[in-house]
């Protein structure tokens, strides 16, 4: 009986496979072992989380509609784990988004968890830990999804390369988290270095450095060198997973043509430097049209903060020059950190490429105003939306909502807006005390939702920070950016409904606003949060539920924590 | 119907309570919040695990037959947790022994786990983390169980005080564990300081010290001061939870009369210094009979290793002298680290008190010879028993065995002995390659089991370490100690079957053997292991199963990991 059933299932699957429109899609199978190891990515030895011995982890290379299977074994000693596939919408597989507390329970030490999802759009994406502050410990990598064989991009290039940017702290994520969550609040401070493709260079002579842990001649921290052939066009896929820093990236003497952002084609424009915020990806085309007898600096530097972090340096190596040969020049300094205008202008400039525009719905069904505030809640420094700071429930929302375990979190939704008439974004928050919640926003399925992110002054006088907001499970249309205070009556008239770019991560500039629109058409439960690791840790996020009744049967592998500890499928 | 049932239950419970022989036993209810905090126990600031903000955690004070309920909330960020109640036999509650991987799954972040057990014997015990190397991070404390009202000890004293000793590392347990479990083995090295009741003193001027984290004037690291009244007798309950160090403890100018060891009365004997090994407890009587016009040093120092760790200092404060007033003398140096004889002799001297002897069974049903070896298994440095190094299964053995999930670990038991004829304990291990196992020893219920621990040379020439072996769920009789190689034909004739002390932890001295006997009469699954944190982490332990069919229904709270992830009770 059993074997007959199996045979039937096999037969049915064969039929399904045969009829599938993506018949040439492949399965890409990865086995990852995650553990702590000592590494010296910037010459300073510290404990990092590696995948198969590496940080950044292996690059996932796939074609559109491929199925990615990643078997993650947690070989950390006492610590759990979850990995988010940033930019992959997880259509039909909301349980594999990898967001601990939202879509799954964490993976316990010794356990192997299998992620399985389809990469349904070409483009540049990333993966990283999404649990506590583990991303900062080094668990991250690139995802590159190319078009199916025979299809081509609307731009030409000879070679395709990935670069992932990060900032790097010498203190452990535990130390950072303990400082952030203490009554005696301790800010993690500026990162010690910037990493390009996992390599940076900390000055071991910096006062206070434990010399025994710092070795400037360690080959691990030799600058990343990208070898290029003269006279060619390179597609550089640039990703930022920084914990904190907004970055500028530039290649000495070379223009860059922006052609892709977060998996969407951009109407091409040329920049000398690319501003990139944590959670964003861009593809730029670079023509190797400079003097081929030398190498050039590729550099990245912190913008938007008056940071002490030195720039990150890599070598743009013109073949056949030696890849380690230093360029004869001083590395270009990059733009001044305090200029908001160039960053704001780049944001505005990014539009959908002609011929590849997905028009947004004309009107929203629901408008949410999200005031970004810093608060002191019961003595703890927090980040909040509308003065409400977010704490993850102990039971992942996807499971709680799908299985009607509504007792596991507050059922009163957080506020949809703020008193925009009274608001003065340039003063310290008059409602600094604030509150916390573990509640979610429940959206009508298929609704068109506008979110306007409004930046304000932080708790520090004359300071407003940059927040890159990332939405899981969706791409949104970027309707507009504005300086100052958003006017809900007038500013929507200026929205770009003609050729807005779609993205999954968008910057909110200091003392500014950013408006996005998305369709709540992906059944599941999705986090929307500031991608600054410390900011989300301090409560800067919200959760959207949509179409929970359309979510398929949850895999039992995502359960086992909070109220789902004893929850098993029959 | 439901309310009638409830009423009936209530009525039945009332009857049970009324008829209970321990009618005056009480419930002691604790709520503990466990988290990371920055503390400076030895003046050097580092991240430690606290209970309700403290390390050591709160002392559990109870009377014999009381029920202890501890609700542990895991407020660590990404890290799980388990707490072991060291010395409590957990009769009838083997699932609350708190040994991660053996008796329970770990407690997840955000979860609250309730331990509930009876302290059925008076005496001095301890609790500490039993997961990864978390004990070293500061999660430990004292348990003091006194006699029921109206009963008294066979010795008199005026006051009862607890002191807990520890050694202290500045590196995180993650860093230590990563070093120990690397192919590129890195030994954690000697601890930076010794703590008496959680307080020590590291010299901030030590070269290489990060001065910004070291503050010699921090009140947190002022020496522990124990105020005593002159002319009185104090019972000092001394506990060691060291990660590594064997210790000597002494109070300048004062004799100590040993009266209790691991909850059992000792035939009194007087010492000037007490040797104590990790996992042991002693009660000593101290008469405050010295010049009352001054204070005295209470000190502890490392023995058995040529350690760089400075002695730990506390003040034995004669009232009404100021408790912070330094004694006018130089702290006594303590015994020479390298002398095995005095330590060996103290071990031999500890016998059961006359009138309180529990006679051991005359003959064993089973004899197990446990050769303690260091090995290099597949390039990893390990500790082993009979050249087999232990790895915990991913599914706790208690659950796996009770629920017949035998696929979760190797069913071939580890070896019971070694070739004692060929053995040369003074040479480096000729079988250094060794193997690993996750198998257990299954003992016939109620069997009398002898275990002879045989020490050998480590991988270092002319070195044999001290291993304090701790048995969960039992007290064993200490049948004897011997120098050199155990002779299974002749040495048992010298066993002390007359007045052997019962203990739960016993030292194995360098190049020596130790023989213990226990009754396998406590249904459950029990760890027996070296209490040196790094040694157990490196595989120095075994697991005994006994009477698994007599174990009651397991609480579902201990499940949720490994093969029990989807395991739920109907």
mmCIF file with all atom_site columns, N, CA and C in Angstrom, chain A residues 364 366-373 384-386 415-418 420 423 425 441 448-456 469 476-493 495 506-509 512-518 528 542 544:
data_model
loop_
_atom_site.group_PDB
_atom_site.id
_atom_site.type_symbol
_atom_site.label_atom_id
_atom_site.label_alt_id
_atom_site.label_comp_id
_atom_site.label_asym_id
_atom_site.label_entity_id
_atom_site.label_seq_id
_atom_site.pdbx_PDB_ins_code
_atom_site.Cartn_x
_atom_site.Cartn_y
_atom_site.Cartn_z
_atom_site.occupancy
_atom_site.B_iso_or_equiv
_atom_site.pdbx_formal_charge
_atom_site.auth_seq_id
_atom_site.auth_comp_id
_atom_site.auth_asym_id
_atom_site.auth_atom_id
_atom_site.pdbx_PDB_model_num
ATOM 1   N N  . UNK A 1 364 ? -2.744 54.133 -3.402 1.00 0.00 ? 364 UNK A N  1
ATOM 2   C CA . UNK A 1 364 ? -2.583 53.163 -2.319 1.00 0.00 ? 364 UNK A CA 1
ATOM 3   C C  . UNK A 1 364 ? -3.925 52.811 -1.683 1.00 0.00 ? 364 UNK A C  1
ATOM 4   N N  . UNK A 1 366 ? -3.699 51.794 1.482  1.00 0.00 ? 366 UNK A N  1
ATOM 5   C CA . UNK A 1 366 ? -3.389 52.119 2.878  1.00 0.00 ? 366 UNK A CA 1
ATOM 6   C C  . UNK A 1 366 ? -2.095 52.917 2.897  1.00 0.00 ? 366 UNK A C  1
ATOM 7   N N  . UNK A 1 367 ? -2.066 53.940 3.719  1.00 0.00 ? 367 UNK A N  1
ATOM 8   C CA . UNK A 1 367 ? -0.871 54.775 3.842  1.00 0.00 ? 367 UNK A CA 1
ATOM 9   C C  . UNK A 1 367 ? -0.392 54.710 5.282  1.00 0.00 ? 367 UNK A C  1
ATOM 10  N N  . UNK A 1 368 ? 0.870  54.404 5.454  1.00 0.00 ? 368 UNK A N  1
ATOM 11  C CA . UNK A 1 368 ? 1.450  54.330 6.793  1.00 0.00 ? 368 UNK A CA 1
ATOM 12  C C  . UNK A 1 368 ? 2.584  55.337 6.880  1.00 0.00 ? 368 UNK A C  1
ATOM 13  N N  . UNK A 1 369 ? 2.554  56.125 7.929  1.00 0.00 ? 369 UNK A N  1
ATOM 14  C CA . UNK A 1 369 ? 3.613  57.104 8.156  1.00 0.00 ? 369 UNK A CA 1
ATOM 15  C C  . UNK A 1 369 ? 4.498  56.588 9.280  1.00 0.00 ? 369 UNK A C  1
ATOM 16  N N  . UNK A 1 370 ? 5.757  56.403 8.953  1.00 0.00 ? 370 UNK A N  1
ATOM 17  C CA . UNK A 1 370 ? 6.696  55.818 9.934  1.00 0.00 ? 370 UNK A CA 1
ATOM 18  C C  . UNK A 1 370 ? 7.732  56.854 10.355 1.00 0.00 ? 370 UNK A C  1
ATOM 19  N N  . UNK A 1 371 ? 7.489  57.418 11.508 1.00 0.00 ? 371 UNK A N  1
ATOM 20  C CA . UNK A 1 371 ? 8.436  58.375 12.070 1.00 0.00 ? 371 UNK A CA 1
ATOM 21  C C  . UNK A 1 371 ? 9.591  57.606 12.696 1.00 0.00 ? 371 UNK A C  1
ATOM 22  N N  . UNK A 1 372 ? 10.801 57.908 12.247 1.00 0.00 ? 372 UNK A N  1
ATOM 23  C CA . UNK A 1 372 ? 11.996 57.240 12.780 1.00 0.00 ? 372 UNK A CA 1
ATOM 24  C C  . UNK A 1 372 ? 12.525 58.036 13.962 1.00 0.00 ? 372 UNK A C  1
ATOM 25  N N  . UNK A 1 373 ? 12.412 57.472 15.133 1.00 0.00 ? 373 UNK A N  1
ATOM 26  C CA . UNK A 1 373 ? 12.831 58.218 16.322 1.00 0.00 ? 373 UNK A CA 1
ATOM 27  C C  . UNK A 1 373 ? 13.778 57.395 17.182 1.00 0.00 ? 373 UNK A C  1
ATOM 28  N N  . UNK A 1 384 ? 12.892 53.585 17.307 1.00 0.00 ? 384 UNK A N  1
ATOM 29  C CA . UNK A 1 384 ? 11.457 53.327 17.270 1.00 0.00 ? 384 UNK A CA 1
ATOM 30  C C  . UNK A 1 384 ? 10.825 53.813 15.978 1.00 0.00 ? 384 UNK A C  1
ATOM 31  N N  . UNK A 1 385 ? 9.639  53.291 15.748 1.00 0.00 ? 385 UNK A N  1
ATOM 32  C CA . UNK A 1 385 ? 8.746  53.813 14.706 1.00 0.00 ? 385 UNK A CA 1
ATOM 33  C C  . UNK A 1 385 ? 7.546  54.411 15.422 1.00 0.00 ? 385 UNK A C  1
ATOM 34  N N  . UNK A 1 386 ? 7.294  55.659 15.150 1.00 0.00 ? 386 UNK A N  1
ATOM 35  C CA . UNK A 1 386 ? 6.186  56.364 15.822 1.00 0.00 ? 386 UNK A CA 1
ATOM 36  C C  . UNK A 1 386 ? 6.277  56.217 17.348 1.00 0.00 ? 386 UNK A C  1
ATOM 37  N N  . UNK A 1 415 ? 0.994  51.871 16.021 1.00 0.00 ? 415 UNK A N  1
ATOM 38  C CA . UNK A 1 415 ? 0.358  53.016 15.344 1.00 0.00 ? 415 UNK A CA 1
ATOM 39  C C  . UNK A 1 415 ? 0.782  53.135 13.877 1.00 0.00 ? 415 UNK A C  1
ATOM 40  N N  . UNK A 1 416 ? -0.161 53.640 13.074 1.00 0.00 ? 416 UNK A N  1
ATOM 41  C CA . UNK A 1 416 ? 0.048  53.812 11.633 1.00 0.00 ? 416 UNK A CA 1
ATOM 42  C C  . UNK A 1 416 ? 0.676  55.155 11.279 1.00 0.00 ? 416 UNK A C  1
ATOM 43  N N  . UNK A 1 417 ? 0.746  56.028 12.271 1.00 0.00 ? 417 UNK A N  1
ATOM 44  C CA . UNK A 1 417 ? 1.231  57.362 11.919 1.00 0.00 ? 417 UNK A CA 1
ATOM 45  C C  . UNK A 1 417 ? 1.598  58.174 13.136 1.00 0.00 ? 417 UNK A C  1
ATOM 46  N N  . UNK A 1 418 ? 1.743  59.450 12.910 1.00 0.00 ? 418 UNK A N  1
ATOM 47  C CA . UNK A 1 418 ? 2.165  60.360 13.977 1.00 0.00 ? 418 UNK A CA 1
ATOM 48  C C  . UNK A 1 418 ? 1.512  61.699 13.696 1.00 0.00 ? 418 UNK A C  1
ATOM 49  N N  . UNK A 1 420 ? 1.728  64.719 12.335 1.00 0.00 ? 420 UNK A N  1
ATOM 50  C CA . UNK A 1 420 ? 2.689  65.380 11.437 1.00 0.00 ? 420 UNK A CA 1
ATOM 51  C C  . UNK A 1 420 ? 2.583  66.890 11.450 1.00 0.00 ? 420 UNK A C  1
ATOM 52  N N  . UNK A 1 423 ? 4.828  67.939 14.435 1.00 0.00 ? 423 UNK A N  1
ATOM 53  C CA . UNK A 1 423 ? 6.198  67.425 14.398 1.00 0.00 ? 423 UNK A CA 1
ATOM 54  C C  . UNK A 1 423 ? 7.231  68.476 14.009 1.00 0.00 ? 423 UNK A C  1
ATOM 55  N N  . UNK A 1 425 ? 11.026 68.053 13.082 1.00 0.00 ? 425 UNK A N  1
ATOM 56  C CA . UNK A 1 425 ? 12.031 67.002 12.917 1.00 0.00 ? 425 UNK A CA 1
ATOM 57  C C  . UNK A 1 425 ? 13.421 67.453 13.324 1.00 0.00 ? 425 UNK A C  1
ATOM 58  N N  . UNK A 1 441 ? 1.744  44.545 11.984 1.00 0.00 ? 441 UNK A N  1
ATOM 59  C CA . UNK A 1 441 ? 0.721  45.148 11.133 1.00 0.00 ? 441 UNK A CA 1
ATOM 60  C C  . UNK A 1 441 ? 0.138  44.051 10.260 1.00 0.00 ? 441 UNK A C  1
ATOM 61  N N  . UNK A 1 448 ? -2.497 47.641 -1.836 1.00 0.00 ? 448 UNK A N  1
ATOM 62  C CA . UNK A 1 448 ? -1.374 48.494 -2.199 1.00 0.00 ? 448 UNK A CA 1
ATOM 63  C C  . UNK A 1 448 ? -1.071 49.384 -0.996 1.00 0.00 ? 448 UNK A C  1
ATOM 64  N N  . UNK A 1 449 ? 0.154  49.293 -0.520 1.00 0.00 ? 449 UNK A N  1
ATOM 65  C CA . UNK A 1 449 ? 0.512  49.949 0.734  1.00 0.00 ? 449 UNK A CA 1
ATOM 66  C C  . UNK A 1 449 ? 1.597  50.981 0.479  1.00 0.00 ? 449 UNK A C  1
ATOM 67  N N  . UNK A 1 450 ? 1.367  52.180 0.941  1.00 0.00 ? 450 UNK A N  1
ATOM 68  C CA . UNK A 1 450 ? 2.412  53.207 0.923  1.00 0.00 ? 450 UNK A CA 1
ATOM 69  C C  . UNK A 1 450 ? 3.018  53.315 2.321  1.00 0.00 ? 450 UNK A C  1
ATOM 70  N N  . UNK A 1 451 ? 4.325  53.376 2.354  1.00 0.00 ? 451 UNK A N  1
ATOM 71  C CA . UNK A 1 451 ? 5.006  53.660 3.614  1.00 0.00 ? 451 UNK A CA 1
ATOM 72  C C  . UNK A 1 451 ? 5.867  54.891 3.399  1.00 0.00 ? 451 UNK A C  1
ATOM 73  N N  . UNK A 1 452 ? 5.636  55.882 4.229  1.00 0.00 ? 452 UNK A N  1
ATOM 74  C CA . UNK A 1 452 ? 6.503  57.056 4.197  1.00 0.00 ? 452 UNK A CA 1
ATOM 75  C C  . UNK A 1 452 ? 7.370  57.039 5.438  1.00 0.00 ? 452 UNK A C  1
ATOM 76  N N  . UNK A 1 453 ? 8.681  56.927 5.212  1.00 0.00 ? 453 UNK A N  1
ATOM 77  C CA . UNK A 1 453 ? 9.659  56.952 6.294  1.00 0.00 ? 453 UNK A CA 1
ATOM 78  C C  . UNK A 1 453 ? 10.065 58.394 6.525  1.00 0.00 ? 453 UNK A C  1
ATOM 79  N N  . UNK A 1 454 ? 9.882  58.867 7.725  1.00 0.00 ? 454 UNK A N  1
ATOM 80  C CA . UNK A 1 454 ? 10.222 60.260 8.047  1.00 0.00 ? 454 UNK A CA 1
ATOM 81  C C  . UNK A 1 454 ? 11.375 60.260 9.046  1.00 0.00 ? 454 UNK A C  1
ATOM 82  N N  . UNK A 1 455 ? 12.467 60.880 8.673  1.00 0.00 ? 455 UNK A N  1
ATOM 83  C CA . UNK A 1 455 ? 13.617 60.963 9.571  1.00 0.00 ? 455 UNK A CA 1
ATOM 84  C C  . UNK A 1 455 ? 13.481 62.172 10.492 1.00 0.00 ? 455 UNK A C  1
ATOM 85  N N  . UNK A 1 456 ? 14.144 62.102 11.633 1.00 0.00 ? 456 UNK A N  1
ATOM 86  C CA . UNK A 1 456 ? 14.093 63.182 12.622 1.00 0.00 ? 456 UNK A CA 1
ATOM 87  C C  . UNK A 1 456 ? 15.469 63.347 13.237 1.00 0.00 ? 456 UNK A C  1
ATOM 88  N N  . UNK A 1 469 ? 16.441 51.159 4.902  1.00 0.00 ? 469 UNK A N  1
ATOM 89  C CA . UNK A 1 469 ? 15.306 50.291 5.256  1.00 0.00 ? 469 UNK A CA 1
ATOM 90  C C  . UNK A 1 469 ? 15.180 49.165 4.254  1.00 0.00 ? 469 UNK A C  1
ATOM 91  N N  . UNK A 1 476 ? 9.752  46.998 -3.548 1.00 0.00 ? 476 UNK A N  1
ATOM 92  C CA . UNK A 1 476 ? 8.809  48.122 -3.504 1.00 0.00 ? 476 UNK A CA 1
ATOM 93  C C  . UNK A 1 476 ? 9.194  49.139 -4.580 1.00 0.00 ? 476 UNK A C  1
ATOM 94  N N  . UNK A 1 477 ? 8.217  49.949 -4.942 1.00 0.00 ? 477 UNK A N  1
ATOM 95  C CA . UNK A 1 477 ? 8.526  51.080 -5.804 1.00 0.00 ? 477 UNK A CA 1
ATOM 96  C C  . UNK A 1 477 ? 9.010  52.247 -4.956 1.00 0.00 ? 477 UNK A C  1
ATOM 97  N N  . UNK A 1 478 ? 10.069 52.880 -5.388 1.00 0.00 ? 478 UNK A N  1
ATOM 98  C CA . UNK A 1 478 ? 10.554 54.049 -4.664 1.00 0.00 ? 478 UNK A CA 1
ATOM 99  C C  . UNK A 1 478 ? 9.862  55.268 -5.268 1.00 0.00 ? 478 UNK A C  1
ATOM 100 N N  . UNK A 1 479 ? 8.864  55.777 -4.551 1.00 0.00 ? 479 UNK A N  1
ATOM 101 C CA . UNK A 1 479 ? 8.025  56.856 -5.112 1.00 0.00 ? 479 UNK A CA 1
ATOM 102 C C  . UNK A 1 479 ? 8.688  58.208 -5.009 1.00 0.00 ? 479 UNK A C  1
ATOM 103 N N  . UNK A 1 480 ? 9.520  58.380 -4.002 1.00 0.00 ? 480 UNK A N  1
ATOM 104 C CA . UNK A 1 480 ? 10.138 59.693 -3.903 1.00 0.00 ? 480 UNK A CA 1
ATOM 105 C C  . UNK A 1 480 ? 10.927 59.887 -2.635 1.00 0.00 ? 480 UNK A C  1
ATOM 106 N N  . UNK A 1 481 ? 11.786 60.904 -2.714 1.00 0.00 ? 481 UNK A N  1
ATOM 107 C CA . UNK A 1 481 ? 12.568 61.329 -1.565 1.00 0.00 ? 481 UNK A CA 1
ATOM 108 C C  . UNK A 1 481 ? 12.328 62.813 -1.373 1.00 0.00 ? 481 UNK A C  1
ATOM 109 N N  . UNK A 1 482 ? 12.371 63.271 -0.150 1.00 0.00 ? 482 UNK A N  1
ATOM 110 C CA . UNK A 1 482 ? 12.257 64.708 0.087  1.00 0.00 ? 482 UNK A CA 1
ATOM 111 C C  . UNK A 1 482 ? 13.115 65.135 1.260  1.00 0.00 ? 482 UNK A C  1
ATOM 112 N N  . UNK A 1 483 ? 13.562 66.377 1.219  1.00 0.00 ? 483 UNK A N  1
ATOM 113 C CA . UNK A 1 483 ? 14.292 66.926 2.364  1.00 0.00 ? 483 UNK A CA 1
ATOM 114 C C  . UNK A 1 483 ? 13.267 67.522 3.312  1.00 0.00 ? 483 UNK A C  1
ATOM 115 N N  . UNK A 1 484 ? 13.575 67.460 4.595  1.00 0.00 ? 484 UNK A N  1
ATOM 116 C CA . UNK A 1 484 ? 12.686 68.080 5.580  1.00 0.00 ? 484 UNK A CA 1
ATOM 117 C C  . UNK A 1 484 ? 11.508 67.206 5.926  1.00 0.00 ? 484 UNK A C  1
ATOM 118 N N  . UNK A 1 485 ? 10.374 67.880 6.251  1.00 0.00 ? 485 UNK A N  1
ATOM 119 C CA . UNK A 1 485 ? 9.203  67.183 6.763  1.00 0.00 ? 485 UNK A CA 1
ATOM 120 C C  . UNK A 1 485 ? 8.256  66.814 5.633  1.00 0.00 ? 485 UNK A C  1
ATOM 121 N N  . UNK A 1 486 ? 7.800  65.590 5.668  1.00 0.00 ? 486 UNK A N  1
ATOM 122 C CA . UNK A 1 486 ? 6.848  65.112 4.675  1.00 0.00 ? 486 UNK A CA 1
ATOM 123 C C  . UNK A 1 486 ? 5.492  65.775 4.887  1.00 0.00 ? 486 UNK A C  1
ATOM 124 N N  . UNK A 1 487 ? 4.927  66.238 3.795  1.00 0.00 ? 487 UNK A N  1
ATOM 125 C CA . UNK A 1 487 ? 3.583  66.814 3.838  1.00 0.00 ? 487 UNK A CA 1
ATOM 126 C C  . UNK A 1 487 ? 2.625  65.827 3.195  1.00 0.00 ? 487 UNK A C  1
ATOM 127 N N  . UNK A 1 488 ? 1.806  65.173 3.986  1.00 0.00 ? 488 UNK A N  1
ATOM 128 C CA . UNK A 1 488 ? 0.958  64.107 3.419  1.00 0.00 ? 488 UNK A CA 1
ATOM 129 C C  . UNK A 1 488 ? -0.092 64.622 2.444  1.00 0.00 ? 488 UNK A C  1
ATOM 130 N N  . UNK A 1 489 ? -0.288 65.910 2.406  1.00 0.00 ? 489 UNK A N  1
ATOM 131 C CA . UNK A 1 489 ? -1.262 66.448 1.448  1.00 0.00 ? 489 UNK A CA 1
ATOM 132 C C  . UNK A 1 489 ? -0.609 66.810 0.125  1.00 0.00 ? 489 UNK A C  1
ATOM 133 N N  . UNK A 1 490 ? 0.573  67.395 0.213  1.00 0.00 ? 490 UNK A N  1
ATOM 134 C CA . UNK A 1 490 ? 1.176  67.921 -1.017 1.00 0.00 ? 490 UNK A CA 1
ATOM 135 C C  . UNK A 1 490 ? 2.239  67.004 -1.626 1.00 0.00 ? 490 UNK A C  1
ATOM 136 N N  . UNK A 1 491 ? 3.045  66.382 -0.768 1.00 0.00 ? 491 UNK A N  1
ATOM 137 C CA . UNK A 1 491 ? 4.184  65.639 -1.311 1.00 0.00 ? 491 UNK A CA 1
ATOM 138 C C  . UNK A 1 491 ? 3.793  64.460 -2.200 1.00 0.00 ? 491 UNK A C  1
ATOM 139 N N  . UNK A 1 492 ? 2.681  63.757 -1.907 1.00 0.00 ? 492 UNK A N  1
ATOM 140 C CA . UNK A 1 492 ? 2.324  62.650 -2.812 1.00 0.00 ? 492 UNK A CA 1
ATOM 141 C C  . UNK A 1 492 ? 2.121  63.090 -4.243 1.00 0.00 ? 492 UNK A C  1
ATOM 142 N N  . UNK A 1 493 ? 1.787  64.341 -4.438 1.00 0.00 ? 493 UNK A N  1
ATOM 143 C CA . UNK A 1 493 ? 1.607  64.818 -5.816 1.00 0.00 ? 493 UNK A CA 1
ATOM 144 C C  . UNK A 1 493 ? 2.913  64.747 -6.607 1.00 0.00 ? 493 UNK A C  1
ATOM 145 N N  . UNK A 1 495 ? 5.117  62.349 -6.287 1.00 0.00 ? 495 UNK A N  1
ATOM 146 C CA . UNK A 1 495 ? 5.591  60.969 -6.438 1.00 0.00 ? 495 UNK A CA 1
ATOM 147 C C  . UNK A 1 495 ? 5.898  60.655 -7.893 1.00 0.00 ? 495 UNK A C  1
ATOM 148 N N  . UNK A 1 506 ? 16.225 50.807 0.787  1.00 0.00 ? 506 UNK A N  1
ATOM 149 C CA . UNK A 1 506 ? 16.210 52.208 0.364  1.00 0.00 ? 506 UNK A CA 1
ATOM 150 C C  . UNK A 1 506 ? 16.747 53.069 1.509  1.00 0.00 ? 506 UNK A C  1
ATOM 151 N N  . UNK A 1 507 ? 17.567 54.069 1.185  1.00 0.00 ? 507 UNK A N  1
ATOM 152 C CA . UNK A 1 507 ? 18.066 54.911 2.275  1.00 0.00 ? 507 UNK A CA 1
ATOM 153 C C  . UNK A 1 507 ? 17.042 55.961 2.708  1.00 0.00 ? 507 UNK A C  1
ATOM 154 N N  . UNK A 1 508 ? 17.055 56.217 3.990  1.00 0.00 ? 508 UNK A N  1
ATOM 155 C CA . UNK A 1 508 ? 16.356 57.381 4.533  1.00 0.00 ? 508 UNK A CA 1
ATOM 156 C C  . UNK A 1 508 ? 17.443 58.360 4.949  1.00 0.00 ? 508 UNK A C  1
ATOM 157 N N  . UNK A 1 509 ? 17.487 59.483 4.236  1.00 0.00 ? 509 UNK A N  1
ATOM 158 C CA . UNK A 1 509 ? 18.580 60.429 4.466  1.00 0.00 ? 509 UNK A CA 1
ATOM 159 C C  . UNK A 1 509 ? 18.302 61.297 5.688  1.00 0.00 ? 509 UNK A C  1
ATOM 160 N N  . UNK A 1 512 ? 15.161 63.881 6.358  1.00 0.00 ? 512 UNK A N  1
ATOM 161 C CA . UNK A 1 512 ? 14.490 63.719 5.070  1.00 0.00 ? 512 UNK A CA 1
ATOM 162 C C  . UNK A 1 512 ? 13.380 62.686 5.173  1.00 0.00 ? 512 UNK A C  1
ATOM 163 N N  . UNK A 1 513 ? 12.708 62.480 4.065  1.00 0.00 ? 513 UNK A N  1
ATOM 164 C CA . UNK A 1 513 ? 11.723 61.413 3.999  1.00 0.00 ? 513 UNK A CA 1
ATOM 165 C C  . UNK A 1 513 ? 11.909 60.592 2.739  1.00 0.00 ? 513 UNK A C  1
ATOM 166 N N  . UNK A 1 514 ? 11.436 59.375 2.814  1.00 0.00 ? 514 UNK A N  1
ATOM 167 C CA . UNK A 1 514 ? 11.469 58.450 1.686  1.00 0.00 ? 514 UNK A CA 1
ATOM 168 C C  . UNK A 1 514 ? 10.112 57.783 1.607  1.00 0.00 ? 514 UNK A C  1
ATOM 169 N N  . UNK A 1 515 ? 9.524  57.762 0.407  1.00 0.00 ? 515 UNK A N  1
ATOM 170 C CA . UNK A 1 515 ? 8.203  57.133 0.236  1.00 0.00 ? 515 UNK A CA 1
ATOM 171 C C  . UNK A 1 515 ? 8.322  55.916 -0.674 1.00 0.00 ? 515 UNK A C  1
ATOM 172 N N  . UNK A 1 516 ? 7.763  54.785 -0.220 1.00 0.00 ? 516 UNK A N  1
ATOM 173 C CA . UNK A 1 516 ? 7.768  53.559 -1.031 1.00 0.00 ? 516 UNK A CA 1
ATOM 174 C C  . UNK A 1 516 ? 6.348  53.005 -1.108 1.00 0.00 ? 516 UNK A C  1
ATOM 175 N N  . UNK A 1 517 ? 6.114  52.224 -2.122 1.00 0.00 ? 517 UNK A N  1
ATOM 176 C CA . UNK A 1 517 ? 4.798  51.579 -2.328 1.00 0.00 ? 517 UNK A CA 1
ATOM 177 C C  . UNK A 1 517 ? 5.033  50.096 -2.622 1.00 0.00 ? 517 UNK A C  1
ATOM 178 N N  . UNK A 1 518 ? 4.244  49.249 -2.028 1.00 0.00 ? 518 UNK A N  1
ATOM 179 C CA . UNK A 1 518 ? 4.355  47.822 -2.386 1.00 0.00 ? 518 UNK A CA 1
ATOM 180 C C  . UNK A 1 518 ? 2.986  47.166 -2.377 1.00 0.00 ? 518 UNK A C  1
ATOM 181 N N  . UNK A 1 528 ? 10.278 44.429 8.017  1.00 0.00 ? 528 UNK A N  1
ATOM 182 C CA . UNK A 1 528 ? 10.691 45.678 7.365  1.00 0.00 ? 528 UNK A CA 1
ATOM 183 C C  . UNK A 1 528 ? 11.483 46.426 8.425  1.00 0.00 ? 528 UNK A C  1
ATOM 184 N N  . UNK A 1 542 ? 9.532  46.782 11.882 1.00 0.00 ? 542 UNK A N  1
ATOM 185 C CA . UNK A 1 542 ? 8.120  46.409 12.007 1.00 0.00 ? 542 UNK A CA 1
ATOM 186 C C  . UNK A 1 542 ? 7.927  45.101 11.236 1.00 0.00 ? 542 UNK A C  1
ATOM 187 N N  . UNK A 1 544 ? 5.062  42.925 8.836  1.00 0.00 ? 544 UNK A N  1
ATOM 188 C CA . UNK A 1 544 ? 3.813  42.931 8.076  1.00 0.00 ? 544 UNK A CA 1
ATOM 189 C C  . UNK A 1 544 ? 3.335  41.499 7.881  1.00 0.00 ? 544 UNK A C  1
#
